mmCIF file of C-alpha atoms in Angstrom:
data_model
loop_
_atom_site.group_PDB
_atom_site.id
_atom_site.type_symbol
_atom_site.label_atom_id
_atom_site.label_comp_id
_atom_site.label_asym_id
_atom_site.label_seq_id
_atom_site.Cartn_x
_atom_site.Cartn_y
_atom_site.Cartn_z
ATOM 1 C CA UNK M 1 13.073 -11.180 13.281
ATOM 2 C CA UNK M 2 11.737 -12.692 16.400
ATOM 3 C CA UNK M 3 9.620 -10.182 18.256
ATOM 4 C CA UNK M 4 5.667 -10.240 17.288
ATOM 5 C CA UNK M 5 3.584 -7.588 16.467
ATOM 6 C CA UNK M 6 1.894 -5.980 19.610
ATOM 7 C CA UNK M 7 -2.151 -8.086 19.738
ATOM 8 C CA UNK M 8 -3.677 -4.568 19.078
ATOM 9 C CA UNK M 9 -1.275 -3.458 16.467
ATOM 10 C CA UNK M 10 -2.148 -6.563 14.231
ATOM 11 C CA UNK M 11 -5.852 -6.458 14.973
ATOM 12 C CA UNK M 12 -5.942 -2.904 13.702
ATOM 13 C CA UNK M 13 -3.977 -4.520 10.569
ATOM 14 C CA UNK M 14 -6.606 -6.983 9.975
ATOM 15 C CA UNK M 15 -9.225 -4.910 10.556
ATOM 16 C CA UNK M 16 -7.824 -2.700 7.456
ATOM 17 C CA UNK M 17 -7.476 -5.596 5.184
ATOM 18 C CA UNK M 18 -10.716 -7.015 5.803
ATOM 19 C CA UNK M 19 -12.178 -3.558 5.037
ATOM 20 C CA UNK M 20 -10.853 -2.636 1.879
ATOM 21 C CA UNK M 21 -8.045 -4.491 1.214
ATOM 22 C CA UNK M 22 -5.134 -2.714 3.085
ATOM 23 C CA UNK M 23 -4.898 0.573 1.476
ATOM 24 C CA UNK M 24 -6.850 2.726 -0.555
ATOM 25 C CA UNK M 25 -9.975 2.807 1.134
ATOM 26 C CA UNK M 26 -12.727 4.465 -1.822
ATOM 27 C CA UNK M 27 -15.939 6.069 -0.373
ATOM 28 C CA UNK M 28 -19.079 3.775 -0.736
ATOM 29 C CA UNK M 29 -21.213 5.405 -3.159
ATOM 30 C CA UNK M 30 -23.884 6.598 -1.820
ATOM 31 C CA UNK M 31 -27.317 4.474 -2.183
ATOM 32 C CA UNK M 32 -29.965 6.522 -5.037
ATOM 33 C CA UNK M 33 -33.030 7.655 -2.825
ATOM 34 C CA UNK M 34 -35.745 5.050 -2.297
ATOM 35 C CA UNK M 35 -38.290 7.123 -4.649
ATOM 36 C CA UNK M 36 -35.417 7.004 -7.472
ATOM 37 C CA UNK M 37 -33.970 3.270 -8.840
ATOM 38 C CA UNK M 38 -30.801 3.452 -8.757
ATOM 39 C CA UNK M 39 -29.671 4.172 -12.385
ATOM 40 C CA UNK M 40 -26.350 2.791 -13.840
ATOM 41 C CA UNK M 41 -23.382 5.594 -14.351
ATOM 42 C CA UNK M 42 -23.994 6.129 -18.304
ATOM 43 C CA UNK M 43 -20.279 5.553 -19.006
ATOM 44 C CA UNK M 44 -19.988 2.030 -17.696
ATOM 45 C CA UNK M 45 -17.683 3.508 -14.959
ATOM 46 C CA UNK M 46 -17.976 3.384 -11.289
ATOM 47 C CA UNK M 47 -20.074 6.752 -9.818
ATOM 48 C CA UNK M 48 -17.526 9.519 -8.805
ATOM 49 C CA UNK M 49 -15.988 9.584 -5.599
ATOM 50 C CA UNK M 50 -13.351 11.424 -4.034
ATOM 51 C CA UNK M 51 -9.967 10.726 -2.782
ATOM 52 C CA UNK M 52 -9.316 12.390 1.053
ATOM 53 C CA UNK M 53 -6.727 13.739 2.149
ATOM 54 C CA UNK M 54 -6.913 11.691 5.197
ATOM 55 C CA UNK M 55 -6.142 8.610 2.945
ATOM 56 C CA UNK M 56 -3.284 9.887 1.299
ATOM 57 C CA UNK M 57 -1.780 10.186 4.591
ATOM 58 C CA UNK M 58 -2.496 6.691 5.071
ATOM 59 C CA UNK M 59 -0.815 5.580 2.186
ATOM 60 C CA UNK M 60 1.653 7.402 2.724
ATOM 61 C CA UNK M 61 2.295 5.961 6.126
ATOM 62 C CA UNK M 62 2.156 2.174 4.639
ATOM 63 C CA UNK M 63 4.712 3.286 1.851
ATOM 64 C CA UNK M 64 7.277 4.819 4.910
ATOM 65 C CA UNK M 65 6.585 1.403 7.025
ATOM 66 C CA UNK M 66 6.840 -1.145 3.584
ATOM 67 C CA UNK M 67 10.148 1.089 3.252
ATOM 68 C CA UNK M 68 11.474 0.316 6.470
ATOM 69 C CA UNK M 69 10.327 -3.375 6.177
ATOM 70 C CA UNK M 70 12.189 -4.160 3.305
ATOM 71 C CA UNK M 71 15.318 -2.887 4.441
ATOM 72 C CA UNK M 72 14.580 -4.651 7.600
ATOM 73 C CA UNK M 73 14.000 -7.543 5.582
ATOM 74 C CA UNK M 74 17.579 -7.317 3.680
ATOM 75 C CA UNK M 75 19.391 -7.209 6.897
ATOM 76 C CA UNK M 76 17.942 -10.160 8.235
ATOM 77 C CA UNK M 77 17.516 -12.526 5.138
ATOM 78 C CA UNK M 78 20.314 -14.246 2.723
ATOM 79 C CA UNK M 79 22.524 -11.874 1.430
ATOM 80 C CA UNK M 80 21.518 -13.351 -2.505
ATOM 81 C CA UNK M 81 17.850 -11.647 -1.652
ATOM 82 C CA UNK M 82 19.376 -8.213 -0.481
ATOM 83 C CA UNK M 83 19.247 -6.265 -3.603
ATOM 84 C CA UNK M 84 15.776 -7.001 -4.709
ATOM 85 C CA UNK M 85 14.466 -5.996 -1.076
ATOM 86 C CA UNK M 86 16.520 -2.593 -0.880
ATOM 87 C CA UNK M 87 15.299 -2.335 -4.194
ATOM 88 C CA UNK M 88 11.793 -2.736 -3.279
ATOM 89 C CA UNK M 89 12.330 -0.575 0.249
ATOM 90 C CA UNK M 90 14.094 2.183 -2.412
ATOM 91 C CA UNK M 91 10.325 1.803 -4.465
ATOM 92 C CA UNK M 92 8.174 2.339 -1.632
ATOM 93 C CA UNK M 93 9.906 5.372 -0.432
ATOM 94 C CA UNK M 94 9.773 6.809 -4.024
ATOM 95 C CA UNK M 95 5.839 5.969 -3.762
ATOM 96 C CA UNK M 96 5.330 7.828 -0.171
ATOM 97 C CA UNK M 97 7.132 10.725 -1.925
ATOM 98 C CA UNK M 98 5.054 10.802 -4.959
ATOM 99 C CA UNK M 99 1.700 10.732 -2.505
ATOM 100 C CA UNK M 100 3.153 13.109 -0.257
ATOM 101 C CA UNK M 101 3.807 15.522 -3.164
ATOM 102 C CA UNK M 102 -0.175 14.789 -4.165
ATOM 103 C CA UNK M 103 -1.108 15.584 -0.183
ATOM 104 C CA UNK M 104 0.753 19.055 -0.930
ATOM 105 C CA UNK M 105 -1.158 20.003 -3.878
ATOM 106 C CA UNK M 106 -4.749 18.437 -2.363
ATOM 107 C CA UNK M 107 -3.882 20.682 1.228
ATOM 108 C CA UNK M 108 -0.863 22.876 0.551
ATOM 109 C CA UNK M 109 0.596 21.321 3.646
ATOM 110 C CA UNK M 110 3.648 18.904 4.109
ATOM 111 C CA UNK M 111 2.364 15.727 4.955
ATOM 112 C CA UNK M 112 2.806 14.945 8.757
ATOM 113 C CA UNK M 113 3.442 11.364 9.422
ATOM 114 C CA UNK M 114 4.344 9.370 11.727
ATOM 115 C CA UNK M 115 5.259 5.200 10.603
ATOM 116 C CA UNK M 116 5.648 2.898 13.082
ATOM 117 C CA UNK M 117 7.166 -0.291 12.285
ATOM 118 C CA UNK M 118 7.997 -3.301 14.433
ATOM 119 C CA UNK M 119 8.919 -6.708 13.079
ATOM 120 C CA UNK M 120 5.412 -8.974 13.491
ATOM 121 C CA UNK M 121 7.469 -12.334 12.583
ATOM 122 C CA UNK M 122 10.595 -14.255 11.509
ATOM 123 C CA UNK M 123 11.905 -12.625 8.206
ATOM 124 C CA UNK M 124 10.368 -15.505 5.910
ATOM 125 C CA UNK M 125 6.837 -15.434 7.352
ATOM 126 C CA UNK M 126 6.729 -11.662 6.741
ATOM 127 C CA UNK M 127 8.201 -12.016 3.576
ATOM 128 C CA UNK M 128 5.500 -14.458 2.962
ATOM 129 C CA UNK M 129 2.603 -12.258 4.228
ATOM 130 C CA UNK M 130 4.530 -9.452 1.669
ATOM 131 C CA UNK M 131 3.308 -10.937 -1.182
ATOM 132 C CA UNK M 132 -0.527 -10.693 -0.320
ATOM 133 C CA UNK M 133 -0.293 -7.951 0.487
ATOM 134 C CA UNK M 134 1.645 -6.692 -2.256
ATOM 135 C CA UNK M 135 -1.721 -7.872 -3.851
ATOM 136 C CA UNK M 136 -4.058 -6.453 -2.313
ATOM 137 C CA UNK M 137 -2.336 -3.071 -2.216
ATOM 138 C CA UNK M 138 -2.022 -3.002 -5.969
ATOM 139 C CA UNK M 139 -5.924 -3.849 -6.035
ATOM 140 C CA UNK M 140 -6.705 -1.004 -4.080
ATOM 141 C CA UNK M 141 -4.397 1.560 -5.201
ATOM 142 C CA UNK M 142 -5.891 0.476 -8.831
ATOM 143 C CA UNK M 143 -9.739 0.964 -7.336
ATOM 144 C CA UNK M 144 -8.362 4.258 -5.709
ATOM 145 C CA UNK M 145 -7.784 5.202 -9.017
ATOM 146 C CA UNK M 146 -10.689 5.435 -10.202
ATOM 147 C CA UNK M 147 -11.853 7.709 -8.392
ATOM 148 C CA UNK M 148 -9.142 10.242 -8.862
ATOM 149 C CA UNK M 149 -8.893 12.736 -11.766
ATOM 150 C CA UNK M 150 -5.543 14.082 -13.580
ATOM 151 C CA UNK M 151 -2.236 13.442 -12.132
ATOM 152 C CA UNK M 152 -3.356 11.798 -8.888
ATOM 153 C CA UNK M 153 -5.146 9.051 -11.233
ATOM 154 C CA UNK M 154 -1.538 8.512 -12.921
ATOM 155 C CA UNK M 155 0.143 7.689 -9.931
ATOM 156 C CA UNK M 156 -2.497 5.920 -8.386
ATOM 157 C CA UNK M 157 -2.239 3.249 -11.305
ATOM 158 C CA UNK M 158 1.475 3.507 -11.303
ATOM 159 C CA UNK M 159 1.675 2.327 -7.821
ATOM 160 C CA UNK M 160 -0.825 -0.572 -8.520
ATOM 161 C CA UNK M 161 1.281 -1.527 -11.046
ATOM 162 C CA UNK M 162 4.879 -1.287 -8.495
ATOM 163 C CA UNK M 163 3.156 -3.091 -5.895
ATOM 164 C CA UNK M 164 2.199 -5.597 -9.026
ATOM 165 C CA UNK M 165 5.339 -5.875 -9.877
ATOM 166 C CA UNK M 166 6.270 -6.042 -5.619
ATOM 167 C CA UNK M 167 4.459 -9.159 -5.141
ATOM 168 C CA UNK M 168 6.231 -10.963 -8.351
ATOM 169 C CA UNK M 169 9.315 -10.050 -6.952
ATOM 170 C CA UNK M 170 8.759 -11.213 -3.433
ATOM 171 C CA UNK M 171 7.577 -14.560 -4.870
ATOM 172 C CA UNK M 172 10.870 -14.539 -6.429
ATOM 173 C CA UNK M 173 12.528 -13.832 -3.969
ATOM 174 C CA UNK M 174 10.694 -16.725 -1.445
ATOM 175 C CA UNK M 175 11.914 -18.939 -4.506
ATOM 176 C CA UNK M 176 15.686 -18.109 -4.315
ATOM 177 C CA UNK M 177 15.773 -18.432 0.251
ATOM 178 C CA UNK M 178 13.618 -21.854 0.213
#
């Protein structure tokens, strides 16, 4: 892969992973009024929030472009790492399905997106960047979590665990091309 990533493109990138991490952006709770301390949830959990349907649809566009990444990736990198990336590619489509089911039920509309992928680097620096964020994506799809309720919770902290499970694979997989 040897075209870069337009300047604007990977500043709005960075922007989102110095905000929360990637994906899964979660509300800031809002601060107790000044008259009031602010009074630990009585649970030990984190004070409710609510999962948008604006951030579905953002997950849902970084599942579609980790899709087509991978199988980028497996075009362009030994043949021996091929399987495990069009496995991975096969796992992040099955995750942007499983959100985009959760956007129906939230809206009752088909989600509407629209991923746009270009290759940022050569096929082993973005492999290497993968496993980051791989990471991070699990650590915000597991704080997403809790804020959801039900089913949305479930798949929430299934996906953590994928992308988990993602960024032990792509270390394996740097292993076997180095």
């Amino acid at each position: 892969m040897t075209h870069c990533m337009d300047p604007e493109q990977e500043r709005a990138v960075w922007e989102r992973v110095a905000a929360g991490r990637g994906r899964g952006q979660t509300p800031a709770a809002q601060p107790a009024p000044a008259s009031e301390p602010e009074q630990p949830p009585q649970d030990g959990c984190q004070p409710p929030c609510r999962i948008t349907p604006e951030q579905l649809l953002g997950w849902i566009t970084d599942e579609c472009e980790d899709a087509t990444l991978y199988r980028h990736l497996a075009q362009h990198l030994p043949s021996r790492a091929r399987r495990g990336l069009l496995e991975m590619a096969a796992d992040e489509h099955h995750h942007a399905r499983r959100l985009s089911a959760q956007y129906f039920v939230m809206t009752g509309q088909c989600p509407r997106v629209q991923p746009a992928f270009v290759p940022a680097a050569c096929p082993l620096e973005t492999l290497r960047r993968r496993y980051e964020e791989e990471l991070a994506g699990s650590a915000a799809y597991r704080d997403a979590a809790a804020c959801a309720d039900g089913t949305l919770r479930e798949v929430l902290d299934e996906l953590s665990r994928d992308e988990a499970r993602h960024s032990r694979m792509v270390m394996c997989l740097l292993e076997s091309v180095l």
